[in-house]
Amino acid sequence: MVFSIHATAEQVVQIPGPQGPLQGALLSGSAPSAPLVLIIPGSGPTNRDGNSPLGIGAAPYRLLAQALAARDIQTVRIDKRGMFGSRAAIADPDQVRMQDYAHDVRAWVEYLADRNSQGCIWLLGHSEGGLVALQAAQNSTGVCGLILAATPGRPMASVVRDQLEGNPANQPLLPEAMSIIRSLEQGKAVAEVSAPLEPLFRPKVQGYLISLFQLDPGQLINNISRPVLILQGTEDLQVHTKDAQALATAKPDAIVKLLPGVNHVLKEVPEGDTQANLRAYAQRDLPLAPGVVEAIVDFVKR
């Protein structure tokens, strides 16, 4: 599809996917030579706005795109292969692997970099999307640099273990859950999963989880020669400051920005108030936390 990369209003854009188009939304400001940021969504059924039918309505990606456009930074925020606007790209989204998402991001990079006056674009990956960005940027031309927001700095199996162990209600499920995680780390699917663990480990998504658990964020970021910004909120319930520190250890020249009072969906929440933190996941009218947009603008325009 041909479109003007310097349009001033949001418009749908698409590129070829494996079985149908991959789709996203372009939003840009008034500057004809503005940098362009590709926003890569996080895990599960997360759409281009950063919302999910699993109870997330905070729209962090849409709010971020609007704030960046006001500062003359263009964005394209995308729907993942097999979901939402990109649902025709594959018949069964459960068959997608992390390598497929990285392949799609490289296709977006190739398409958009050729149409951007700077000749390259910035990758902004949120949460699991940060791992996709790291994969896509391996030996990839057309990438100006990476912005890793709330991105795991350890293999995801370790992150999932921490998340499960952090909730006392999961205590009876931990022996089975840890056994499943060990099997998936070894590349082995598990045939039987108890009902309480089905949402996380159902057999149809285990192939995806195996591909996810194989990734080492430290090794991936160590291979990146482009500039990297690491954004991490101190009130993030899913990814912790130790993840940002691990990424920074693996890439000492990365810029690290810790955001006090900021949660996983980039909203400001009261310190230590878990219920208020979780409520913010559904609050679209709650603005992005102070410091989020400023850190990105400073990094991209420096």
GROMACS .gro file of C-alpha atoms in nm:
model
  302
    1MET     CA    1   0.000   0.000   0.000
    2VAL     CA    2   0.135   0.343  -0.091
    3PHE     CA    3   0.088   0.623   0.159
    4SER     CA    4   0.244   0.955   0.257
    5ILE     CA    5   0.478   0.908   0.550
    6HIS     CA    6   0.427   1.275   0.636
    7ALA     CA    7   0.050   1.267   0.675
    8THR     CA    8  -0.076   1.482   0.963
    9ALA     CA    9  -0.375   1.266   1.062
   10GLU     CA   10  -0.390   0.906   1.176
   11GLN     CA   11  -0.435   0.660   0.895
   12VAL     CA   12  -0.433   0.284   0.853
   13VAL     CA   13  -0.125   0.139   0.683
   14GLN     CA   14  -0.052  -0.218   0.584
   15ILE     CA   15   0.220  -0.436   0.439
   16PRO     CA   16   0.211  -0.793   0.307
   17GLY     CA   17   0.199  -1.071   0.565
   18PRO     CA   18   0.231  -1.448   0.520
   19GLN     CA   19  -0.136  -1.512   0.432
   20GLY     CA   20  -0.284  -1.162   0.445
   21PRO     CA   21  -0.184  -0.806   0.533
   22LEU     CA   22  -0.016  -0.685   0.849
   23GLN     CA   23  -0.180  -0.365   0.965
   24GLY     CA   24  -0.094  -0.064   1.176
   25ALA     CA   25  -0.177   0.303   1.229
   26LEU     CA   26   0.041   0.597   1.129
   27LEU     CA   27   0.023   0.916   1.332
   28SER     CA   28   0.255   1.206   1.259
   29GLY     CA   29   0.310   1.569   1.342
   30SER     CA   30   0.374   1.859   1.110
   31ALA     CA   31   0.749   1.828   1.051
   32PRO     CA   32   0.822   1.672   0.710
   33SER     CA   33   1.157   1.527   0.826
   34ALA     CA   34   1.037   1.393   1.160
   35PRO     CA   35   1.186   1.073   1.304
   36LEU     CA   36   0.959   0.770   1.304
   37VAL     CA   37   0.902   0.524   1.589
   38LEU     CA   38   0.752   0.176   1.539
   39ILE     CA   39   0.557   0.074   1.852
   40ILE     CA   40   0.564  -0.304   1.909
   41PRO     CA   41   0.293  -0.440   2.143
   42GLY     CA   42   0.339  -0.663   2.444
   43SER     CA   43   0.223  -1.017   2.515
   44GLY     CA   44  -0.108  -1.183   2.443
   45PRO     CA   45  -0.399  -1.021   2.259
   46THR     CA   46  -0.265  -0.666   2.294
   47ASN     CA   47  -0.372  -0.437   2.012
   48ARG     CA   48  -0.207  -0.135   1.850
   49ASP     CA   49  -0.347   0.096   2.120
   50GLY     CA   50  -0.205  -0.117   2.403
   51ASN     CA   51  -0.546  -0.254   2.503
   52SER     CA   52  -0.650  -0.614   2.551
   53PRO     CA   53  -0.979  -0.802   2.596
   54LEU     CA   54  -0.816  -0.948   2.908
   55GLY     CA   55  -0.899  -0.630   3.099
   56ILE     CA   56  -0.647  -0.372   2.977
   57GLY     CA   57  -0.801  -0.046   2.853
   58ALA     CA   58  -0.534   0.210   2.946
   59ALA     CA   59  -0.446   0.273   2.577
   60PRO     CA   60  -0.080   0.353   2.652
   61TYR     CA   61   0.036   0.317   2.291
   62ARG     CA   62  -0.234   0.546   2.154
   63LEU     CA   63  -0.161   0.807   2.420
   64LEU     CA   64   0.210   0.776   2.350
   65ALA     CA   65   0.158   0.819   1.974
   66GLN     CA   66  -0.054   1.129   2.031
   67ALA     CA   67   0.202   1.282   2.267
   68LEU     CA   68   0.490   1.211   2.030
   69ALA     CA   69   0.300   1.356   1.732
   70ALA     CA   70   0.258   1.677   1.931
   71ARG     CA   71   0.637   1.686   1.954
   72ASP     CA   72   0.687   1.615   1.583
   73ILE     CA   73   0.776   1.248   1.616
   74GLN     CA   74   0.587   1.010   1.387
   75THR     CA   75   0.471   0.668   1.502
   76VAL     CA   76   0.337   0.353   1.348
   77ARG     CA   77   0.179   0.124   1.606
   78ILE     CA   78   0.105  -0.224   1.483
   79ASP     CA   79  -0.127  -0.518   1.537
   80LYS     CA   80   0.050  -0.851   1.572
   81ARG     CA   81   0.027  -1.129   1.316
   82GLY     CA   82  -0.309  -1.306   1.347
   83MET     CA   83  -0.476  -1.043   1.569
   84PHE     CA   84  -0.707  -0.745   1.519
   85GLY     CA   85  -0.620  -0.559   1.198
   86SER     CA   86  -0.356  -0.821   1.117
   87ARG     CA   87  -0.586  -1.120   1.179
   88ALA     CA   88  -0.584  -1.224   0.812
   89ALA     CA   89  -0.206  -1.265   0.816
   90ILE     CA   90  -0.239  -1.616   0.963
   91ALA     CA   91  -0.536  -1.841   1.028
   92ASP     CA   92  -0.438  -1.946   1.381
   93PRO     CA   93  -0.252  -1.690   1.596
   94ASP     CA   94  -0.155  -1.969   1.837
   95GLN     CA   95   0.079  -2.100   1.567
   96VAL     CA   96   0.289  -1.783   1.571
   97ARG     CA   97   0.634  -1.795   1.729
   98MET     CA   98   0.860  -1.517   1.857
   99GLN     CA   99   1.072  -1.550   1.543
  100ASP     CA  100   0.761  -1.474   1.335
  101TYR     CA  101   0.694  -1.152   1.524
  102ALA     CA  102   1.058  -1.048   1.473
  103HIS     CA  103   1.029  -1.128   1.102
  104ASP     CA  104   0.721  -0.907   1.076
  105VAL     CA  105   0.895  -0.618   1.253
  106ARG     CA  106   1.187  -0.646   1.009
  107ALA     CA  107   0.934  -0.622   0.725
  108TRP     CA  108   0.789  -0.305   0.879
  109VAL     CA  109   1.140  -0.164   0.922
  110GLU     CA  110   1.229  -0.230   0.559
  111TYR     CA  111   0.907  -0.075   0.434
  112LEU     CA  112   0.906   0.232   0.658
  113ALA     CA  113   1.278   0.312   0.651
  114ASP     CA  114   1.265   0.339   0.273
  115ARG     CA  115   0.990   0.600   0.305
  116ASN     CA  116   1.135   0.803   0.591
  117SER     CA  117   1.370   1.091   0.520
  118GLN     CA  118   1.611   0.974   0.790
  119GLY     CA  119   1.656   0.637   0.619
  120CYS     CA  120   1.597   0.448   0.943
  121ILE     CA  121   1.330   0.411   1.213
  122TRP     CA  122   1.329   0.367   1.588
  123LEU     CA  123   1.189   0.052   1.749
  124LEU     CA  124   0.989   0.091   2.069
  125GLY     CA  125   0.906  -0.244   2.224
  126HIS     CA  126   0.685  -0.261   2.531
  127SER     CA  127   0.712  -0.558   2.767
  128GLU     CA  128   0.739  -0.873   2.554
  129GLY     CA  129   0.747  -0.639   2.253
  130GLY     CA  130   1.090  -0.532   2.373
  131LEU     CA  131   1.213  -0.887   2.320
  132VAL     CA  132   1.066  -0.878   1.969
  133ALA     CA  133   1.249  -0.549   1.906
  134LEU     CA  134   1.577  -0.700   2.027
  135GLN     CA  135   1.533  -0.999   1.798
  136ALA     CA  136   1.436  -0.788   1.499
  137ALA     CA  137   1.735  -0.556   1.543
  138GLN     CA  138   1.994  -0.834   1.528
  139ASN     CA  139   2.213  -0.748   1.228
  140SER     CA  140   1.927  -0.540   1.087
  141THR     CA  141   1.976  -0.231   0.876
  142GLY     CA  142   1.720   0.046   0.885
  143VAL     CA  143   1.705   0.063   1.267
  144CYS     CA  144   1.810   0.396   1.420
  145GLY     CA  145   1.799   0.261   1.775
  146LEU     CA  146   1.584   0.084   2.034
  147ILE     CA  147   1.355   0.199   2.313
  148LEU     CA  148   1.286  -0.086   2.555
  149ALA     CA  149   0.992  -0.006   2.782
  150ALA     CA  150   0.922  -0.244   3.073
  151THR     CA  151   1.123  -0.512   2.893
  152PRO     CA  152   1.237  -0.829   3.070
  153GLY     CA  153   1.612  -0.846   3.127
  154ARG     CA  154   1.611  -1.216   3.212
  155PRO     CA  155   1.485  -1.523   3.025
  156MET     CA  156   1.106  -1.518   3.039
  157ALA     CA  157   1.091  -1.847   3.227
  158SER     CA  158   1.252  -1.667   3.523
  159VAL     CA  159   1.007  -1.379   3.493
  160VAL     CA  160   0.706  -1.614   3.486
  161ARG     CA  161   0.840  -1.800   3.789
  162ASP     CA  162   0.870  -1.473   3.981
  163GLN     CA  163   0.520  -1.364   3.882
  164LEU     CA  164   0.366  -1.692   3.994
  165GLU     CA  165   0.562  -1.707   4.320
  166GLY     CA  166   0.478  -1.344   4.395
  167ASN     CA  167   0.108  -1.423   4.440
  168PRO     CA  168   0.038  -1.622   4.762
  169ALA     CA  169  -0.285  -1.756   4.607
  170ASN     CA  170  -0.075  -1.955   4.359
  171GLN     CA  171   0.097  -2.159   4.630
  172PRO     CA  172  -0.100  -2.483   4.570
  173LEU     CA  173  -0.028  -2.458   4.194
  174LEU     CA  174   0.346  -2.395   4.214
  175PRO     CA  175   0.475  -2.755   4.198
  176GLU     CA  176   0.285  -2.824   3.875
  177ALA     CA  177   0.362  -2.479   3.730
  178MET     CA  178   0.735  -2.510   3.796
  179SER     CA  179   0.739  -2.857   3.640
  180ILE     CA  180   0.567  -2.724   3.327
  181ILE     CA  181   0.810  -2.432   3.301
  182ARG     CA  182   1.109  -2.668   3.329
  183SER     CA  183   0.970  -2.885   3.049
  184LEU     CA  184   0.905  -2.587   2.821
  185GLU     CA  185   1.256  -2.454   2.886
  186GLN     CA  186   1.384  -2.788   2.757
  187GLY     CA  187   1.168  -2.758   2.445
  188LYS     CA  188   0.921  -3.024   2.558
  189ALA     CA  189   0.544  -2.973   2.545
  190VAL     CA  190   0.322  -3.090   2.830
  191ALA     CA  191   0.013  -3.289   2.739
  192GLU     CA  192  -0.193  -3.239   3.055
  193VAL     CA  193  -0.241  -2.908   3.233
  194SER     CA  194  -0.478  -2.858   3.526
  195ALA     CA  195  -0.769  -2.619   3.479
  196PRO     CA  196  -0.630  -2.333   3.695
  197LEU     CA  197  -0.312  -2.324   3.484
  198GLU     CA  198  -0.485  -2.360   3.145
  199PRO     CA  199  -0.497  -1.983   3.074
  200LEU     CA  200  -0.118  -1.966   3.095
  201PHE     CA  201   0.000  -2.307   2.975
  202ARG     CA  202  -0.275  -2.450   2.755
  203PRO     CA  203  -0.128  -2.694   2.502
  204LYS     CA  204  -0.203  -2.476   2.197
  205VAL     CA  205   0.026  -2.196   2.319
  206GLN     CA  206   0.310  -2.413   2.444
  207GLY     CA  207   0.493  -2.397   2.111
  208TYR     CA  208   0.493  -2.020   2.142
  209LEU     CA  209   0.611  -2.036   2.503
  210ILE     CA  210   0.895  -2.268   2.405
  211SER     CA  211   1.010  -2.011   2.146
  212LEU     CA  212   0.980  -1.735   2.408
  213PHE     CA  213   1.169  -1.922   2.680
  214GLN     CA  214   1.462  -1.980   2.446
  215LEU     CA  215   1.545  -1.609   2.428
  216ASP     CA  216   1.818  -1.454   2.643
  217PRO     CA  217   1.762  -1.075   2.659
  218GLY     CA  218   2.115  -1.014   2.785
  219GLN     CA  219   2.269  -1.190   2.489
  220LEU     CA  220   2.034  -1.017   2.245
  221ILE     CA  221   2.105  -0.665   2.373
  222ASN     CA  222   2.477  -0.733   2.386
  223ASN     CA  223   2.468  -0.784   2.008
  224ILE     CA  224   2.304  -0.445   1.943
  225SER     CA  225   2.534  -0.175   1.809
  226ARG     CA  226   2.264   0.093   1.785
  227PRO     CA  227   2.172   0.333   2.069
  228VAL     CA  228   1.939   0.186   2.332
  229LEU     CA  229   1.709   0.354   2.585
  230ILE     CA  230   1.581   0.139   2.873
  231LEU     CA  231   1.263   0.270   3.039
  232GLN     CA  232   1.146   0.106   3.360
  233GLY     CA  233   0.882   0.208   3.612
  234THR     CA  234   0.950   0.144   3.978
  235GLU     CA  235   0.587   0.037   4.043
  236ASP     CA  236   0.577  -0.221   3.762
  237LEU     CA  237   0.413  -0.539   3.894
  238GLN     CA  238   0.524  -0.754   3.599
  239VAL     CA  239   0.875  -0.643   3.506
  240HIS     CA  240   1.108  -0.511   3.774
  241THR     CA  241   1.395  -0.266   3.807
  242LYS     CA  242   1.631  -0.563   3.828
  243ASP     CA  243   1.535  -0.641   3.467
  244ALA     CA  244   1.641  -0.292   3.358
  245GLN     CA  245   1.963  -0.334   3.554
  246ALA     CA  246   2.030  -0.668   3.387
  247LEU     CA  247   1.983  -0.516   3.042
  248ALA     CA  248   2.213  -0.227   3.133
  249THR     CA  249   2.478  -0.466   3.261
  250ALA     CA  250   2.471  -0.649   2.927
  251LYS     CA  251   2.492  -0.318   2.735
  252PRO     CA  252   2.679  -0.065   2.949
  253ASP     CA  253   2.641   0.218   2.697
  254ALA     CA  254   2.260   0.200   2.709
  255ILE     CA  255   2.074   0.493   2.862
  256VAL     CA  256   1.866   0.381   3.160
  257LYS     CA  257   1.571   0.585   3.279
  258LEU     CA  258   1.400   0.466   3.597
  259LEU     CA  259   1.056   0.622   3.634
  260PRO     CA  260   0.943   0.661   3.998
  261GLY     CA  261   0.580   0.570   4.062
  262VAL     CA  262   0.521   0.435   3.711
  263ASN     CA  263   0.349   0.100   3.649
  264HIS     CA  264   0.357  -0.152   3.363
  265VAL     CA  265   0.114   0.041   3.141
  266LEU     CA  266   0.316   0.361   3.189
  267LYS     CA  267   0.071   0.530   3.425
  268GLU     CA  268   0.157   0.703   3.753
  269VAL     CA  269   0.024   0.515   4.059
  270PRO     CA  270   0.062   0.546   4.437
  271GLU     CA  271   0.368   0.368   4.573
  272GLY     CA  272   0.290   0.022   4.708
  273ASP     CA  273  -0.084   0.039   4.634
  274THR     CA  274  -0.145  -0.279   4.433
  275GLN     CA  275  -0.519  -0.222   4.388
  276ALA     CA  276  -0.471   0.130   4.252
  277ASN     CA  277  -0.194  -0.003   4.030
  278LEU     CA  278  -0.423  -0.267   3.880
  279ARG     CA  279  -0.712  -0.022   3.839
  280ALA     CA  280  -0.486   0.197   3.626
  281TYR     CA  281  -0.470  -0.085   3.368
  282ALA     CA  282  -0.827   0.003   3.267
  283GLN     CA  283  -0.807   0.384   3.293
  284ARG     CA  284  -0.771   0.535   2.948
  285ASP     CA  285  -0.842   0.884   3.084
  286LEU     CA  286  -0.542   0.862   3.315
  287PRO     CA  287  -0.257   1.032   3.127
  288LEU     CA  288   0.082   0.878   3.072
  289ALA     CA  289   0.311   0.927   3.368
  290PRO     CA  290   0.537   1.233   3.372
  291GLY     CA  291   0.878   1.157   3.228
  292VAL     CA  292   0.777   0.881   2.986
  293VAL     CA  293   0.729   1.094   2.675
  294GLU     CA  294   1.010   1.334   2.768
  295ALA     CA  295   1.263   1.050   2.796
  296ILE     CA  296   1.169   0.917   2.452
  297VAL     CA  297   1.174   1.260   2.286
  298ASP     CA  298   1.514   1.344   2.437
  299PHE     CA  299   1.656   1.011   2.322
  300VAL     CA  300   1.521   1.021   1.967
  301LYS     CA  301   1.597   1.387   1.903
  302ARG     CA  302   1.933   1.416   2.076
   0.00000   0.00000   0.00000
